[in-house]
CSV table of C-alpha atoms in Angstrom, one decimal:
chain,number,residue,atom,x,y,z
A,30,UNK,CA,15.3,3.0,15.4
A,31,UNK,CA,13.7,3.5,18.6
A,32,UNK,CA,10.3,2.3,18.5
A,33,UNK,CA,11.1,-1.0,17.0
A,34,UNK,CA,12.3,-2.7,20.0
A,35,UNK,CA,9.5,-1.2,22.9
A,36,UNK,CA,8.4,-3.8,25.3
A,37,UNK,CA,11.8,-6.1,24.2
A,38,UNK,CA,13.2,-7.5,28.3
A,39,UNK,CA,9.8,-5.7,29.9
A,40,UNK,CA,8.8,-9.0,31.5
A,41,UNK,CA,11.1,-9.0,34.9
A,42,UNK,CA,9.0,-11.7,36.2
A,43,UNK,CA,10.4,-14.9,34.2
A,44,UNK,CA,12.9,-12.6,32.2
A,45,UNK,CA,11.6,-13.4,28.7
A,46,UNK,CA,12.9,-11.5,26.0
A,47,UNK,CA,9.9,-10.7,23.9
A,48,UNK,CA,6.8,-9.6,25.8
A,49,UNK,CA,3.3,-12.0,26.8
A,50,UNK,CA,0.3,-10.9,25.1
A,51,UNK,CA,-1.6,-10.3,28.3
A,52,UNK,CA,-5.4,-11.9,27.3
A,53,UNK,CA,-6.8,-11.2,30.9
A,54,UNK,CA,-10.2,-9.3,30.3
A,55,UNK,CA,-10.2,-8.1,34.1
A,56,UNK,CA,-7.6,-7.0,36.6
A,57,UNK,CA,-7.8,-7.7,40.9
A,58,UNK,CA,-7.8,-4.9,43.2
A,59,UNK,CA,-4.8,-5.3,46.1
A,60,UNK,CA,-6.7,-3.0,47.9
A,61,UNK,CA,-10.1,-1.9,48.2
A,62,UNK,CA,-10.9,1.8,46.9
A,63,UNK,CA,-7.3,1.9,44.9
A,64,UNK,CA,-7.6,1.6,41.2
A,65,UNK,CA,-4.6,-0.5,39.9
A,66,UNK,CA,-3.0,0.4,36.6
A,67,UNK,CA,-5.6,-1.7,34.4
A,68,UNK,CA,-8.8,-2.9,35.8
A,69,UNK,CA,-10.8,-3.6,32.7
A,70,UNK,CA,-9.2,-4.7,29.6
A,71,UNK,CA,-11.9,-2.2,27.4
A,72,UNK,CA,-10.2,0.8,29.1
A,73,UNK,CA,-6.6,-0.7,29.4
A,74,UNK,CA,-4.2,-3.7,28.8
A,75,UNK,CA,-0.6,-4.5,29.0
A,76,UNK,CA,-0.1,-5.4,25.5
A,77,UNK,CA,-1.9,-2.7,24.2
A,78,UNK,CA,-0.2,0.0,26.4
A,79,UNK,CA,3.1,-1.6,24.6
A,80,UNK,CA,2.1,-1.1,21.5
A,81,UNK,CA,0.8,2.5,21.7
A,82,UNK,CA,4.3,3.5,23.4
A,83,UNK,CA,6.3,2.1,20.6
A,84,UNK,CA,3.8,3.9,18.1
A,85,UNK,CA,4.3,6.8,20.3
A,86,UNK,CA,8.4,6.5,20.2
A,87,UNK,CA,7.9,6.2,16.3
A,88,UNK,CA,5.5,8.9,15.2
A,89,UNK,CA,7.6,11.5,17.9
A,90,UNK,CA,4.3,12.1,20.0
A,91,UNK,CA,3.2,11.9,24.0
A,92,UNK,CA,0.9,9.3,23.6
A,93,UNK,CA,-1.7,6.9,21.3
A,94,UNK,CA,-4.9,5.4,21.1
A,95,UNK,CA,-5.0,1.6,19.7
A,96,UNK,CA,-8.2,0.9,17.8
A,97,UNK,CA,-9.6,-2.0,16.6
A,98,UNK,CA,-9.4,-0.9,13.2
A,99,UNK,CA,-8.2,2.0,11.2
A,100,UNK,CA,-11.5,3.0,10.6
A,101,UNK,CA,-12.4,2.8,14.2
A,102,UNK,CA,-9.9,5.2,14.5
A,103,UNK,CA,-11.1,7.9,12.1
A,104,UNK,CA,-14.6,7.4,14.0
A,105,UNK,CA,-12.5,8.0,17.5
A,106,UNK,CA,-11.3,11.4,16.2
A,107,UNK,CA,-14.6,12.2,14.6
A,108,UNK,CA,-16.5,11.4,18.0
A,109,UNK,CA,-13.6,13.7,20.1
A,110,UNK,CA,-13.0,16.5,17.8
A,111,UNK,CA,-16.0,17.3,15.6
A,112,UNK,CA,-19.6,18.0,17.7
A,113,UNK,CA,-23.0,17.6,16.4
A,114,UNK,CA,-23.3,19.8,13.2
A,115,UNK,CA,-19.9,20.6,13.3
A,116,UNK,CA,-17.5,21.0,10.3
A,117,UNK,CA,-14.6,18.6,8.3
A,118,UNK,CA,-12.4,19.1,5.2
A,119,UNK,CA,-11.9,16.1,3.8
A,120,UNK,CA,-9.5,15.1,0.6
A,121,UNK,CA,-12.2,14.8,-2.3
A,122,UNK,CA,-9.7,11.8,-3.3
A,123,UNK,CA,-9.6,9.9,0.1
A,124,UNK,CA,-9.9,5.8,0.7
A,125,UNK,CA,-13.5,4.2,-0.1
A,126,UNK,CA,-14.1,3.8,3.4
A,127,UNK,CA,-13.1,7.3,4.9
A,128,UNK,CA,-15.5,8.3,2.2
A,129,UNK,CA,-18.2,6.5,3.3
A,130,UNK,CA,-18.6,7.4,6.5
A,131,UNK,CA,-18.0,11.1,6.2
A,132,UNK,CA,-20.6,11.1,3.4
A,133,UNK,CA,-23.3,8.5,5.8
A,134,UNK,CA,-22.8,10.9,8.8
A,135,UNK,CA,-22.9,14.4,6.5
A,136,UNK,CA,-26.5,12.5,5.0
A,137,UNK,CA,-27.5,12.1,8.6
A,138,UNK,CA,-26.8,15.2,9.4
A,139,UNK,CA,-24.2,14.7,12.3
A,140,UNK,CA,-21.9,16.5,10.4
A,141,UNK,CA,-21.0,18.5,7.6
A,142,UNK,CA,-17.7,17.7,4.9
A,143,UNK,CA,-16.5,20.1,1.9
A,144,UNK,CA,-14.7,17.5,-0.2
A,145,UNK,CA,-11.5,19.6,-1.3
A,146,UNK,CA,-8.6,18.4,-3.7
A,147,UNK,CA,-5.5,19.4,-0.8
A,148,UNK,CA,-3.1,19.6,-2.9
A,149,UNK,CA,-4.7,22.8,-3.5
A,150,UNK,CA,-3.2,25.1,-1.0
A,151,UNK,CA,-5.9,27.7,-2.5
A,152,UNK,CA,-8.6,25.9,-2.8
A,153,UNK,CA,-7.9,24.7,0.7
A,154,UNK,CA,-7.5,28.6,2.5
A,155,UNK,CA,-10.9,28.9,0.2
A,156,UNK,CA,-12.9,26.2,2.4
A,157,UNK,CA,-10.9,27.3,5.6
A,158,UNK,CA,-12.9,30.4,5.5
A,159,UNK,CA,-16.0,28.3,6.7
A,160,UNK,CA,-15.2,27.7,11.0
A,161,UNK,CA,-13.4,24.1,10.8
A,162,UNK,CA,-13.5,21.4,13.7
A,163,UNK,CA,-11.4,19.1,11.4
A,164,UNK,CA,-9.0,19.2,8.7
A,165,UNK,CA,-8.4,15.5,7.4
A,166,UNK,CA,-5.2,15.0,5.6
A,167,UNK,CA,-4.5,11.6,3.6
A,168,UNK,CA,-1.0,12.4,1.9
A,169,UNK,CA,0.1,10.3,-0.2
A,170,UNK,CA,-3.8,9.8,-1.0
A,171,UNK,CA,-5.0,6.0,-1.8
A,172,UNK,CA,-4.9,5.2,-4.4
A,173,UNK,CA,-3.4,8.2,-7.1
A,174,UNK,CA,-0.7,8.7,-4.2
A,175,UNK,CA,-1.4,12.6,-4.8
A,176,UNK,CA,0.7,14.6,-2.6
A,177,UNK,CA,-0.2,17.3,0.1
A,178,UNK,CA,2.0,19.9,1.4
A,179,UNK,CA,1.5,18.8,5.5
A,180,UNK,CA,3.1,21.9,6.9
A,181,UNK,CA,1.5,24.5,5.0
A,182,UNK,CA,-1.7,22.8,5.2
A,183,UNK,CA,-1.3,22.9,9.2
A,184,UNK,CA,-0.6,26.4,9.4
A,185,UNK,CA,-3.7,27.3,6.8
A,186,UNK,CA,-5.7,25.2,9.5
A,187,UNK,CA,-3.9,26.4,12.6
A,188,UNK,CA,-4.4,30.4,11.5
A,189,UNK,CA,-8.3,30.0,10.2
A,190,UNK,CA,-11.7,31.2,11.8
A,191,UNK,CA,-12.9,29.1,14.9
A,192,UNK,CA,-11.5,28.3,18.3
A,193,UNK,CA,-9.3,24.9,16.7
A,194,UNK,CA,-9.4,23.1,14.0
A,195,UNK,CA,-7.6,20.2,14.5
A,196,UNK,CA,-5.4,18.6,11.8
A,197,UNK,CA,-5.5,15.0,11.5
A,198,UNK,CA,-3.4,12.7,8.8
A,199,UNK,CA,-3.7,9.7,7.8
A,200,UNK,CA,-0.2,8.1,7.4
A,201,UNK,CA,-1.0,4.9,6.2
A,202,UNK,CA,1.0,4.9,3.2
A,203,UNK,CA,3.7,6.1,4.4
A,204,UNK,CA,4.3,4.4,8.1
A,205,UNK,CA,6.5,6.4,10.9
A,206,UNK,CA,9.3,5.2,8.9
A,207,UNK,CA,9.1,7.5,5.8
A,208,UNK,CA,7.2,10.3,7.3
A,209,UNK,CA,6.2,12.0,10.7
A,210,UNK,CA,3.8,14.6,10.4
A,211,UNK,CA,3.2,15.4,14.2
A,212,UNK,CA,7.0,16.7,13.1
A,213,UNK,CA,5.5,19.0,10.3
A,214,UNK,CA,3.0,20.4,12.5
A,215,UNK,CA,0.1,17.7,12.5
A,216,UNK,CA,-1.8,17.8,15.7
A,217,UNK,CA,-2.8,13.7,15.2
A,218,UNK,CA,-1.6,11.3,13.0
A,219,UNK,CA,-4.2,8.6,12.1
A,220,UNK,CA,-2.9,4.6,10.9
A,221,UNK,CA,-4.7,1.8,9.9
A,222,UNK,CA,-2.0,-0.9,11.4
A,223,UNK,CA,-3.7,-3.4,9.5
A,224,UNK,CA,-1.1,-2.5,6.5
A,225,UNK,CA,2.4,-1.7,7.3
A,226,UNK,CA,2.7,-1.5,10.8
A,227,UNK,CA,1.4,-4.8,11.3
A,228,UNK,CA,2.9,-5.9,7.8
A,229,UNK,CA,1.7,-9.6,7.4
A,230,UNK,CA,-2.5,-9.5,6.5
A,231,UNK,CA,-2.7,-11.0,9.7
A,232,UNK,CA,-4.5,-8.7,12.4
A,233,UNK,CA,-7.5,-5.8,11.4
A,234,UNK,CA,-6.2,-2.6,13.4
A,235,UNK,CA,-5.6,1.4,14.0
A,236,UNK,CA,-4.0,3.8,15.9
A,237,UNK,CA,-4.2,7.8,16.6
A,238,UNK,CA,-0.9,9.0,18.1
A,239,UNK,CA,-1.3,12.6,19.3
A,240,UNK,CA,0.4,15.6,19.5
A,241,UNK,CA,-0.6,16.6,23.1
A,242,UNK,CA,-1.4,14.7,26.3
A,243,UNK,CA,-5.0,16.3,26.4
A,244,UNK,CA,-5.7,15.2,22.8
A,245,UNK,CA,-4.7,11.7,24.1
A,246,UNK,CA,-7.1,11.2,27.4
A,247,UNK,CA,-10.1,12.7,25.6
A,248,UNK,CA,-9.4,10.3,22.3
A,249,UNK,CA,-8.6,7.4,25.5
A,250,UNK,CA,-12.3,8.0,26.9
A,251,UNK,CA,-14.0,7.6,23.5
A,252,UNK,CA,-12.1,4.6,22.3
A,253,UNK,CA,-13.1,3.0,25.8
A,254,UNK,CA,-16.8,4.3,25.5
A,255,UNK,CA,-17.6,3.3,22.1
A,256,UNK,CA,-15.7,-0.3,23.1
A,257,UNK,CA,-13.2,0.3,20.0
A,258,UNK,CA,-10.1,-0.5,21.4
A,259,UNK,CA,-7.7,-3.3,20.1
A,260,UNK,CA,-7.4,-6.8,21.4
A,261,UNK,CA,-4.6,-8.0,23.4
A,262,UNK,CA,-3.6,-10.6,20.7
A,263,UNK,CA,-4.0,-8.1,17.8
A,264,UNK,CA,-1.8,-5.6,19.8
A,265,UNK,CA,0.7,-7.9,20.1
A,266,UNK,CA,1.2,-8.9,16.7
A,267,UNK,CA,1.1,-5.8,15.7
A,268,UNK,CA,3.8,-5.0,18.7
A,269,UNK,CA,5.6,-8.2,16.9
A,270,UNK,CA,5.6,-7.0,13.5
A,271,UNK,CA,6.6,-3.3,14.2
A,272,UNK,CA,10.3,-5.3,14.8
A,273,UNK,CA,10.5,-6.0,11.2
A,274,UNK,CA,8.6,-2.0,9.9
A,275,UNK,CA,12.4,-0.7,8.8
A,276,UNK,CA,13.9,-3.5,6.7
A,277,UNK,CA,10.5,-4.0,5.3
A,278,UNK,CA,10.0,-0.9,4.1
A,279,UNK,CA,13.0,-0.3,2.5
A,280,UNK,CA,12.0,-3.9,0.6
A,281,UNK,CA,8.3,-2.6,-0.1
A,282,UNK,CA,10.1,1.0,-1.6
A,283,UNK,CA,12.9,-0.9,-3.5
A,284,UNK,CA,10.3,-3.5,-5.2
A,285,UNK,CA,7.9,-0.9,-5.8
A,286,UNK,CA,11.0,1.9,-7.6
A,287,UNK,CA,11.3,-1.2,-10.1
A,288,UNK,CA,7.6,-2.2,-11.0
A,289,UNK,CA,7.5,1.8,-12.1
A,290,UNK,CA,9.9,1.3,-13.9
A,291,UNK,CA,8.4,-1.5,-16.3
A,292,UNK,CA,5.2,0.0,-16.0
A,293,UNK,CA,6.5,3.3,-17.3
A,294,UNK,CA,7.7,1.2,-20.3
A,295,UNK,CA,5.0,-0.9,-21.5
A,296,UNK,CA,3.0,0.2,-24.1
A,297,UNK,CA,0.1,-1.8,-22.4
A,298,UNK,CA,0.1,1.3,-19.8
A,299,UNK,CA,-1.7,4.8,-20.3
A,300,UNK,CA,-0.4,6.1,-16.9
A,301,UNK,CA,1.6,5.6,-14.0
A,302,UNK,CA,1.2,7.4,-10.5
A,303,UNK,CA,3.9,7.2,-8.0
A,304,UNK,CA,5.5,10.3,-6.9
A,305,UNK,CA,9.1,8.9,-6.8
A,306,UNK,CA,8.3,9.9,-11.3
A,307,UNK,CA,9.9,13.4,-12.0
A,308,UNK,CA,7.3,14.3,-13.7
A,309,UNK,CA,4.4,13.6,-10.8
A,310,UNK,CA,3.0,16.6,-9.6
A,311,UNK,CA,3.9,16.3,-6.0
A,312,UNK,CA,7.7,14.4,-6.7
A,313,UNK,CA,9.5,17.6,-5.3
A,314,UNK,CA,6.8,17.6,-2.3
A,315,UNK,CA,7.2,14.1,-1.6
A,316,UNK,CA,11.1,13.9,-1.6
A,317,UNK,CA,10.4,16.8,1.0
A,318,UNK,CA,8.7,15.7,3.7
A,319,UNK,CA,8.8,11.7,2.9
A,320,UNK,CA,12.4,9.9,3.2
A,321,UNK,CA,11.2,7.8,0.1
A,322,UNK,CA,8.8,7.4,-2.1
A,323,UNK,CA,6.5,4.5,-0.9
A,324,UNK,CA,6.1,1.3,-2.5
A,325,UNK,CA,2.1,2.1,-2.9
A,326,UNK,CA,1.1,2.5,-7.3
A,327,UNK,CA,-1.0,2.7,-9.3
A,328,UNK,CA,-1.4,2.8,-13.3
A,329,UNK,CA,-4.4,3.0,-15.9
A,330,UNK,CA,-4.2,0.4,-18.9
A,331,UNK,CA,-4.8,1.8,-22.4
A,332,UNK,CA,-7.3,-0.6,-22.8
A,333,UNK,CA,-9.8,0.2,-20.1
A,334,UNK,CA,-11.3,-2.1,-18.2
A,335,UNK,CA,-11.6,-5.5,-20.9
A,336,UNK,CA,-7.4,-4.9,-20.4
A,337,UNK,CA,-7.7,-4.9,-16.9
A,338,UNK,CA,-10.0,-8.1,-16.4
A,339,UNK,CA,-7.3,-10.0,-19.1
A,340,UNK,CA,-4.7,-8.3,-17.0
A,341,UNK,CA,-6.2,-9.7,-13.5
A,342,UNK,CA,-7.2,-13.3,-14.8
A,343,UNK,CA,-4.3,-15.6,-14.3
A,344,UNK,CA,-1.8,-12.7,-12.8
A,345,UNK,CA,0.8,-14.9,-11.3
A,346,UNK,CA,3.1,-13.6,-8.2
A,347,UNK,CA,0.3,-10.9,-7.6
A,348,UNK,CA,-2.6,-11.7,-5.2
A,349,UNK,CA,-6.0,-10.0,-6.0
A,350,UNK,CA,-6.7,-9.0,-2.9
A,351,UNK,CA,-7.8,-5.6,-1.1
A,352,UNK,CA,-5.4,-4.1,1.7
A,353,UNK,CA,-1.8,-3.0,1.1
A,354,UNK,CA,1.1,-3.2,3.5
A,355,UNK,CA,1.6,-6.9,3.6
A,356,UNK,CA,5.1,-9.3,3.0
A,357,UNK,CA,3.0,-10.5,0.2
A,358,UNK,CA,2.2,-8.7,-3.1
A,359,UNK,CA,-1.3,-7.7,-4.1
A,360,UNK,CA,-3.2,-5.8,-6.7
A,361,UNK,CA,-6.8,-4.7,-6.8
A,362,UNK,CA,-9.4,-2.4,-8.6
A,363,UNK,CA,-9.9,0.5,-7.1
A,364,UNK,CA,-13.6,1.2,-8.6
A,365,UNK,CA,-14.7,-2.1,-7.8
A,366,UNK,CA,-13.0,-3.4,-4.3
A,367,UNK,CA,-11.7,-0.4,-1.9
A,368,UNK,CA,-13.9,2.4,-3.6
A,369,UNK,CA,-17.0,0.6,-4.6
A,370,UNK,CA,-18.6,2.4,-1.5
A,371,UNK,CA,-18.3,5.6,-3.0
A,372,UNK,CA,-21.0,7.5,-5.6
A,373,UNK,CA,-20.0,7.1,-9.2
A,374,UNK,CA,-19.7,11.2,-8.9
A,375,UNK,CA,-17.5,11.1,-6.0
A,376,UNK,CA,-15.2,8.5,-8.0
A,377,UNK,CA,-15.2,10.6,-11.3
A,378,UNK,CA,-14.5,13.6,-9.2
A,379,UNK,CA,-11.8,11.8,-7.1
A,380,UNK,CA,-9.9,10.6,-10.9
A,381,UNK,CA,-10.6,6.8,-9.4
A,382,UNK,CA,-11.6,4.9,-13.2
A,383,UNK,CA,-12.5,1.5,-14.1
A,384,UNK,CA,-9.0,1.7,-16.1
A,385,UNK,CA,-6.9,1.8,-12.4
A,386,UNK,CA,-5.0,-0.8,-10.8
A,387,UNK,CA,-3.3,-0.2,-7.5
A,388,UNK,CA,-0.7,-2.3,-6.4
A,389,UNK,CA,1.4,-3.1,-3.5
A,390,UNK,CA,4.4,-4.7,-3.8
A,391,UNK,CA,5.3,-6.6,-1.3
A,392,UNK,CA,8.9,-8.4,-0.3
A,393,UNK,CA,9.0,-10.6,-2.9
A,394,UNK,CA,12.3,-11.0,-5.2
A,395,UNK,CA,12.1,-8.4,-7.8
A,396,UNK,CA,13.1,-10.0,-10.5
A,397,UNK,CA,10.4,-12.4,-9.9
A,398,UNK,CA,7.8,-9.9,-9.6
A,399,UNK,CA,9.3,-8.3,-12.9
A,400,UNK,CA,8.4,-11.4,-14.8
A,401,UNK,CA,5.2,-11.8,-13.7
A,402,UNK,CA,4.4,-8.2,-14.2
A,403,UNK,CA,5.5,-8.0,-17.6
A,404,UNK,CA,3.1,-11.4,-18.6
A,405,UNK,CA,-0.2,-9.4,-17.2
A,406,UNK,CA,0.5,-6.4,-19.1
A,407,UNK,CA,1.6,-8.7,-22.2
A,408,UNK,CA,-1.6,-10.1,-21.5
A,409,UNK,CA,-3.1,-6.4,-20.8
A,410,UNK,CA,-2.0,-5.3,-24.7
A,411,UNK,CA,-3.0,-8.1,-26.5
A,412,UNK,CA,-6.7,-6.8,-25.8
């Protein structure tokens, strides 16, 4: 897939096949008055220009912005696209952290957000009435991996009041691999490479790839000005671990097809969301516009929370961890890890209860993941 290989036999100077990480911090001038490609590793680098090309390639855009986290990246679209005052639709179900700093900024009054469930094409035309600067899109959302029609959510956005509202989504969940949405109409598309792009827990990281060049440059000049932009070393294993992003996705999406599948079964389980189920809301969505179903989960215990503390205590093959995306397997609790930072409101509205677990299965073997599943939520029903 091309993508996968950028910057592979790009060092014509000692013919290596993978390329340096480039650490300079500065760049000389040949000449005086003549600006050479990078000057200053804020504004520019080697390694980093690698990476956003092959993020680029992947996501079908004309160019990227490499962050030095995903949620500097949400901040870099908020600082381009949305002036003082202005407006942004946001998924009332979003990630703890999106959350927080739409709801600190909103509070500070630098902007102001209408929290709307977007799976809601109605309810979404509804708040699209009001003059938009931003549409936020997280599909599928983290963590009850509901589903949003991308397309018809662009052209809502696209056709209402104002002079742009821009439509941003967070494709996190989903990597370049299972879905493009610059491809369904998207005009950014937002990543925390921390998770699957990067894939091994290893490097803290984002991205915005873009649509059009101008979205690009004046993204490029806030990165730069807010001094958000990613290492050299972090780009590079993130570069390094894109190599991998195909076979381990189809390992993440194969694991995560059979933990559904016990958890559908056990009696220890109230609920399952995953949209790969028939009967989830968005399945026929999802098989759509995604070219699988993701290997994020997550499931309520019948027991409420004393079942989920008996079934985190001793879980074996499963590391209690936050963050997703990684070779190695983790589980967490949503209303007590990633979306502690959100009002107790916000998380009852959002469906996010002390009864959730969210998991992300990672590369493991299956059957050995199977087994240890099975003892947490035989350990889950005995509560």
């Amino acid at each position: 897939m091309q993508g996968l290989t950028t910057g592979l036999c790009s060092d014509h100077a000692h013919s290596s096949v993978t390329p340096p990480a480039f650490l300079s911090s500065n760049y000389f001038y040949d000449t005086f008055g003549e600006r050479p490609t990078f000057d200053y590793g804020r504004g520019g680098n080697p390694t980093r220009a690698l990476l956003a090309d092959a993020l680029t390639t992947l996501e079908a855009g004309t160019g990227a912005v490499v962050t030095s986290s995903g949620m500097s990246a949400i901040m870099v679209v908020l600082q381009a696209f949305v002036p003082i005052g202005g407006h942004v639709i946001a998924p009332h179900d979003c990630y703890g952290g999106t959350w927080r700093i739409l709801d600190t900024w909103a509070t500070a009054g630098r902007l102001t957000v209408d929290w709307v469930d977007e799976t809601d094409l109605d309810a979404l035309r509804t708040a699209l009435e009001s003059p938009t600067d931003l549409l936020l899109v997280e599909t599928p959302s983290n963590p009850l991996l509901r589903i949003t029609d991308i397309a018809a959510a662009a052209e809502l956005a696209h056709s209402s009041k104002g002079e742009r509202t821009v439509v941003a989504v967070d494709n996190t969940f989903c990597s370049p691999i299972l879905q493009q949405p610059l491809n369904l109409g998207a005009d950014l598309v937002i990543a925390s490479d921390t998770k699957f792009l990067n894939g091994h827990s290893d490097v803290i990281g984002g991205s915005v790839v873009a649509a059009v060049p101008e979205d690009v440059d004046l993204m490029a000049f806030h990165a730069n000005m807010l001094g958000v932009t990613a290492s050299p070393l972090d780009s590079w294993l993130t570069l390094r671990g894109l190599r991998t992003l195909r076979v381990r996705m189809k390992a993440h999406c194969t694991n995560a097809a059979r933990m559904v599948e016990i958890l559908s079964s056990h009696a220890a389980v109230a609920a399952v969301h995953w949209p790969g189920l028939p009967d989830h809301p968005g399945h026929d969505l999802a098989a759509r516009q995604q070219k699988d179903f993701g290997s994020l989960l997550s499931f309520e215990l019948a027991g409420g929370l004393p079942a989920v503390e008996a079934f985190m205590t001793g879980v074996e093959g499963f590391i209690l961890a936050e963050s997703l995306g990684g070779v190695e397997s983790l589980v967490c609790h949503p209303a007590t890890m990633t979306h502690a930072a959100m009002s107790q409101e916000a998380r009852d509205a959002a469906g996010v209860n002390d009864s959730m677990i969210r998991m992300s299965p990672g590369i493991d073997p299956v059957d050995d993941l199977a087994t240890c599943l099975n003892e947490a939520l035989d350990r889950a029903a005995a509560v």
